[in-house]
Amino acid sequence: MLIWEDDLHLKVNDIHFHLTWDSAELHRGSSTVDDFLLGKSRDMVEKAVEIGKQQNIKKVLEMGIFKGGSVVLYDQIFRPLKFAAIDYMPQPVDALTQYIAKHSKNDVIRPYYGVSQADRLSMEKILSSEFPDRDIDLMIDDASHMYEETRDAFNICFPYLMPGGTYLIEDWAWAHWSDELWQGKNSPFYGKTALSNLLIELFMLAASRPDLIKNIFVNHNSMLIKRGDGVLPTGNFNIGDHYLLRGKHFGAWL
Ligand SMILES: C[S@@+](CC[C@H](N)C(=O)[O-])C[C@H]1O[C@@H](n2cnc3c(N)ncnc32)[C@H](O)[C@@H]1O
């Protein structure tokens, strides 16, 4: 049961969430075992609730733990049987460790720290041991938001998504947002390849292989990719091998 106190404060089954988009506040703040900091807006939370109504979510992978807020939120909303989460930062999030212990979720919530989403060896090890049947219902990429890493992660993870499953990429549109943080020369994103290049590749894949990508829903910050029923090739999957381009090569130019 979700109770919105206001657009930034949410209570789900006795767990409080403080939502913020402010990067300084997110870095400064911390979570506690029943009060988590969440780097999302209200409409992103509502979208997740909607996904849960349309799909029975039993197995989840999330990239990007940060202060643990989204892992706990999705656990509360979906009540999955298995939820693996990875993050590049090496140190565990205390509040999440305590939440797992308090709710006896050691076998359900499996956080992995010090893992890059683009590191095929480490990611394959986690995916194949946690999800040997390649039956993940929902994957959320809220990690680097960089084109190269996000693309690598898609190539690694997509073969573990169930037919009919959902792959959600958050904040795909940062290169086009109208704020100094995104457009300015001091931005950590300055000079980086736009993530929208991946969106173009995914559109092309949906056109060439509708059996792999059934449809894509896009708004100003999220893209939601629905997997088709097609059988994925064995061996390392690479999106670039599966869309047709009349013999031309796609180079990320944005
Ligand atoms: C936007 S925050 C995640 C916010 C969290 N999902 C939430 O909603 O509260 C992004 C996280 O991704 C992690 N990250 C950045 N680059 C990464 C990479 N290449 N692989 C894995 N995690 C990465 C960062 O350490 C950070 O914790």
Coordinates of C-alpha atoms and ligand atoms in Angstrom, one line a residue:
M1 CA 0.0 0.0 0.0
L2 CA 1.5 3.3 -1.1
I3 CA 0.8 6.5 0.9
W4 CA 2.0 9.7 -0.6
E5 CA 2.6 12.3 2.1
D6 CA 3.6 14.7 -0.6
D7 CA 5.4 14.4 -4.0
L8 CA 8.7 13.8 -2.2
H9 CA 7.6 11.6 0.8
L10 CA 6.2 8.2 0.4
K11 CA 5.3 5.4 2.8
V12 CA 5.0 1.8 1.7
N13 CA 4.1 -0.8 4.3
D14 CA 5.8 1.1 7.1
I15 CA 9.0 1.9 5.1
H16 CA 9.5 5.6 4.4
F17 CA 11.1 7.0 1.3
H18 CA 12.5 10.4 0.7
L19 CA 12.6 11.2 -3.0
T20 CA 15.1 13.6 -4.4
W21 CA 16.5 14.6 -7.8
D22 CA 19.1 16.9 -6.3
S23 CA 22.5 15.3 -6.8
A24 CA 24.1 17.1 -3.9
E25 CA 21.3 16.1 -1.6
L26 CA 21.5 12.5 -2.8
H27 CA 25.3 12.4 -2.2
R28 CA 25.0 14.1 1.2
G29 CA 22.1 12.2 2.6
S30 CA 21.9 8.7 3.9
S31 CA 19.3 5.9 4.4
T32 CA 18.3 4.1 7.6
V33 CA 16.7 0.7 7.9
D34 CA 13.2 2.1 7.6
D35 CA 13.8 5.4 5.9
F36 CA 15.4 5.3 2.5
L37 CA 16.7 8.0 0.2
L38 CA 15.4 7.4 -3.3
G39 CA 16.8 9.0 -6.5
K40 CA 13.5 9.0 -8.3
S41 CA 10.6 11.3 -9.1
R42 CA 7.0 10.4 -8.2
D43 CA 6.1 9.6 -11.8
M44 CA 9.0 7.0 -12.0
V45 CA 7.6 5.3 -8.8
E46 CA 4.1 5.4 -10.3
K47 CA 5.5 3.8 -13.5
A48 CA 7.0 1.0 -11.5
V49 CA 3.6 0.4 -9.7
E50 CA 2.0 0.2 -13.2
I51 CA 4.5 -2.4 -14.4
G52 CA 3.7 -4.5 -11.3
K53 CA 0.0 -4.3 -12.2
Q54 CA 0.6 -5.5 -15.8
Q55 CA 3.2 -8.1 -15.1
N56 CA 3.8 -10.7 -12.4
I57 CA 7.3 -9.7 -11.2
K58 CA 9.0 -12.7 -9.6
K59 CA 12.7 -12.1 -10.5
V60 CA 14.4 -8.8 -10.7
L61 CA 17.9 -7.4 -11.6
E62 CA 18.7 -3.8 -10.8
M63 CA 21.9 -2.0 -11.7
G64 CA 22.6 1.0 -9.5
I65 CA 22.0 0.6 -5.7
F66 CA 23.3 3.9 -4.5
K67 CA 21.6 4.5 -1.1
G68 CA 19.5 1.4 -1.4
G69 CA 16.2 3.2 -1.9
S70 CA 15.1 1.6 -5.2
V71 CA 16.0 -1.9 -4.1
V72 CA 13.8 -1.6 -1.1
L73 CA 11.0 0.2 -3.0
Y74 CA 10.9 -2.5 -5.7
D75 CA 11.1 -5.2 -3.0
Q76 CA 8.1 -3.6 -1.3
I77 CA 6.1 -3.1 -4.5
F78 CA 6.8 -6.4 -6.3
R79 CA 7.6 -8.8 -3.4
P80 CA 9.9 -10.8 -5.8
L81 CA 11.2 -14.3 -5.0
K82 CA 14.7 -13.2 -6.2
F83 CA 16.2 -9.8 -6.5
A84 CA 19.9 -9.3 -7.5
A85 CA 21.3 -5.8 -7.5
I86 CA 24.8 -4.6 -8.5
D87 CA 26.8 -1.4 -8.0
Y88 CA 30.2 -0.2 -8.9
M89 CA 30.9 1.2 -5.4
P90 CA 32.8 -1.2 -3.2
Q91 CA 31.3 -0.5 0.2
P92 CA 27.9 -2.1 1.2
V93 CA 25.0 0.1 2.0
D94 CA 24.5 -0.4 5.8
A95 CA 20.8 0.5 5.7
L96 CA 20.2 -2.1 3.0
T97 CA 22.2 -4.8 4.9
Q98 CA 20.1 -4.1 7.9
Y99 CA 16.8 -4.1 5.9
I100 CA 17.8 -7.6 4.5
A101 CA 18.5 -8.9 8.0
K102 CA 15.4 -7.3 9.7
H103 CA 13.1 -8.8 7.0
S104 CA 14.9 -12.1 6.7
K105 CA 15.5 -11.6 3.0
N106 CA 19.0 -13.1 2.7
D107 CA 17.8 -15.6 0.1
V108 CA 15.7 -13.0 -1.8
I109 CA 17.8 -9.7 -2.0
R110 CA 21.3 -10.3 -3.2
P111 CA 23.4 -7.1 -3.5
Y112 CA 26.8 -7.2 -5.2
Y113 CA 29.1 -4.3 -4.7
G114 CA 32.3 -3.4 -6.6
V115 CA 30.8 -4.7 -9.9
S116 CA 30.7 -2.7 -13.0
Q117 CA 27.6 -3.2 -15.2
A118 CA 30.0 -3.4 -18.2
D119 CA 32.2 -6.1 -16.8
R120 CA 31.1 -9.2 -18.7
L121 CA 33.0 -11.7 -16.6
S122 CA 31.6 -10.5 -13.2
M123 CA 28.1 -9.9 -14.5
E124 CA 27.9 -13.3 -16.2
K125 CA 29.0 -15.0 -12.9
I126 CA 26.2 -13.2 -11.0
L127 CA 23.5 -13.7 -13.6
S128 CA 24.3 -17.4 -14.2
S129 CA 24.4 -18.3 -10.5
E130 CA 21.3 -16.2 -9.5
F131 CA 19.2 -16.8 -12.6
P132 CA 20.4 -20.1 -14.2
D133 CA 17.1 -20.4 -16.1
R134 CA 17.4 -17.0 -17.7
D135 CA 14.0 -16.1 -16.4
I136 CA 14.3 -12.5 -15.1
D137 CA 10.9 -10.6 -15.4
L138 CA 12.3 -7.1 -14.9
M139 CA 15.7 -5.5 -15.3
I140 CA 16.3 -1.9 -14.3
D141 CA 19.4 0.0 -15.5
D142 CA 19.8 3.0 -13.2
A143 CA 23.6 2.8 -13.1
S144 CA 26.2 4.7 -15.2
H145 CA 23.8 6.3 -17.8
M146 CA 26.8 6.3 -20.1
Y147 CA 26.3 5.0 -23.7
E148 CA 29.2 2.5 -23.7
E149 CA 28.5 0.9 -20.3
T150 CA 24.7 0.9 -20.7
R151 CA 25.1 -0.8 -24.1
D152 CA 27.6 -3.4 -22.8
A153 CA 25.2 -4.1 -19.9
F154 CA 22.3 -4.5 -22.3
N155 CA 24.3 -7.0 -24.4
I156 CA 25.3 -9.0 -21.2
C157 CA 21.9 -8.9 -19.5
F158 CA 19.3 -9.1 -22.3
P159 CA 19.8 -12.9 -22.9
Y160 CA 18.7 -13.4 -19.2
L161 CA 15.4 -11.6 -19.7
M162 CA 12.2 -13.8 -20.0
P163 CA 10.3 -13.7 -23.2
G164 CA 7.6 -11.0 -22.4
G165 CA 9.9 -9.5 -19.7
T166 CA 10.7 -5.8 -19.3
Y167 CA 14.0 -4.0 -19.6
L168 CA 13.9 -0.5 -18.1
I169 CA 16.6 2.1 -18.8
E170 CA 16.3 5.2 -16.7
D171 CA 17.6 8.7 -17.5
W172 CA 18.3 7.9 -21.1
A173 CA 17.7 11.5 -22.2
W174 CA 20.2 13.4 -20.1
A175 CA 22.0 14.8 -23.1
H176 CA 18.8 16.7 -24.1
W177 CA 17.7 18.1 -20.7
S178 CA 17.7 21.8 -20.2
D179 CA 19.8 22.3 -17.1
E180 CA 23.3 23.4 -16.5
L181 CA 24.0 20.1 -14.8
W182 CA 23.4 18.4 -18.2
Q183 CA 24.3 21.0 -20.7
G184 CA 27.1 22.9 -19.0
K185 CA 30.8 22.6 -19.5
N186 CA 31.4 21.7 -15.8
S187 CA 28.9 18.8 -16.0
P188 CA 30.4 15.3 -15.4
F189 CA 28.4 14.4 -18.6
Y190 CA 30.2 17.1 -20.7
G191 CA 31.8 15.6 -23.9
K192 CA 30.3 12.1 -23.2
T193 CA 28.5 10.1 -25.9
A194 CA 24.7 10.6 -25.5
L195 CA 22.8 7.6 -24.3
S196 CA 20.2 8.4 -27.0
N197 CA 22.5 6.6 -29.4
L198 CA 21.5 3.4 -27.8
L199 CA 17.8 4.3 -28.2
I200 CA 18.3 4.6 -31.9
E201 CA 20.0 1.1 -32.0
L202 CA 17.1 -0.3 -30.0
F203 CA 14.6 1.2 -32.4
M204 CA 16.5 -0.4 -35.3
L205 CA 16.6 -3.8 -33.5
A206 CA 12.8 -3.6 -32.9
A207 CA 12.4 -3.0 -36.6
S208 CA 14.7 -5.8 -37.8
R209 CA 13.9 -8.3 -35.0
P210 CA 10.4 -7.8 -33.6
D211 CA 10.7 -11.3 -32.3
L212 CA 13.5 -10.0 -29.9
I213 CA 12.0 -6.6 -29.1
K214 CA 8.2 -6.5 -29.2
N215 CA 7.8 -2.8 -28.4
I216 CA 9.5 0.2 -26.8
F217 CA 7.8 2.8 -24.7
V218 CA 9.6 6.1 -24.2
N219 CA 9.1 9.2 -22.2
H220 CA 11.3 12.1 -21.2
N221 CA 13.4 10.0 -18.8
S222 CA 12.7 6.3 -19.1
M223 CA 12.6 3.8 -21.9
L224 CA 10.8 0.5 -21.4
I225 CA 11.7 -2.3 -23.7
K226 CA 9.5 -5.4 -23.9
R227 CA 11.2 -8.6 -24.9
G228 CA 9.6 -10.7 -27.7
D229 CA 9.5 -14.5 -27.8
G230 CA 12.4 -15.0 -30.2
V231 CA 15.2 -17.3 -29.3
L232 CA 18.5 -15.5 -28.7
P233 CA 21.6 -16.8 -30.3
T234 CA 24.0 -18.7 -28.1
G235 CA 27.3 -17.0 -27.5
N236 CA 27.9 -13.4 -26.6
F237 CA 24.9 -11.3 -27.7
N238 CA 25.7 -8.0 -29.4
I239 CA 22.9 -5.7 -30.4
G240 CA 24.9 -4.4 -33.4
D241 CA 24.8 -7.9 -35.0
H242 CA 21.1 -8.1 -35.1
Y243 CA 19.7 -4.9 -36.8
L244 CA 19.9 -4.5 -40.5
L245 CA 21.4 -1.3 -42.0
R246 CA 21.8 -2.1 -45.7
G247 CA 25.4 -3.0 -45.1
K248 CA 26.2 0.3 -43.4
H249 CA 27.8 0.6 -39.9
F250 CA 26.1 2.5 -37.1
G251 CA 28.6 4.8 -35.3
A252 CA 27.3 6.7 -32.2
W253 CA 27.7 10.3 -33.4
L254 CA 25.6 12.3 -30.9
Ligands
LIG1 C1 21.5 7.1 -10.0 S1 22.3 6.1 -8.8 C2 21.2 4.8 -8.5 C3 20.0 5.3 -7.7 C4 19.1 4.2 -7.2 N1 18.7 3.3 -8.2 C5 17.8 4.9 -6.6 O1 16.8 5.0 -7.4 O2 17.8 5.3 -5.5 C6 23.5 5.4 -9.8 C7 24.4 4.3 -9.1 O3 25.1 3.6 -10.2 C8 26.4 3.3 -9.8 N2 27.2 3.2 -11.0 C9 27.8 4.1 -11.8 N3 28.5 3.6 -12.8 C10 28.3 2.2 -12.7 C11 28.8 1.1 -13.4 N4 29.5 1.2 -14.5 N5 28.4 -0.1 -13.0 C12 27.7 -0.3 -11.9 N6 27.2 0.7 -11.1 C13 27.5 2.0 -11.5 C14 26.8 4.5 -8.9 O4 27.8 4.0 -8.0 C15 25.5 4.8 -8.2 O5 25.4 4.2 -6.9

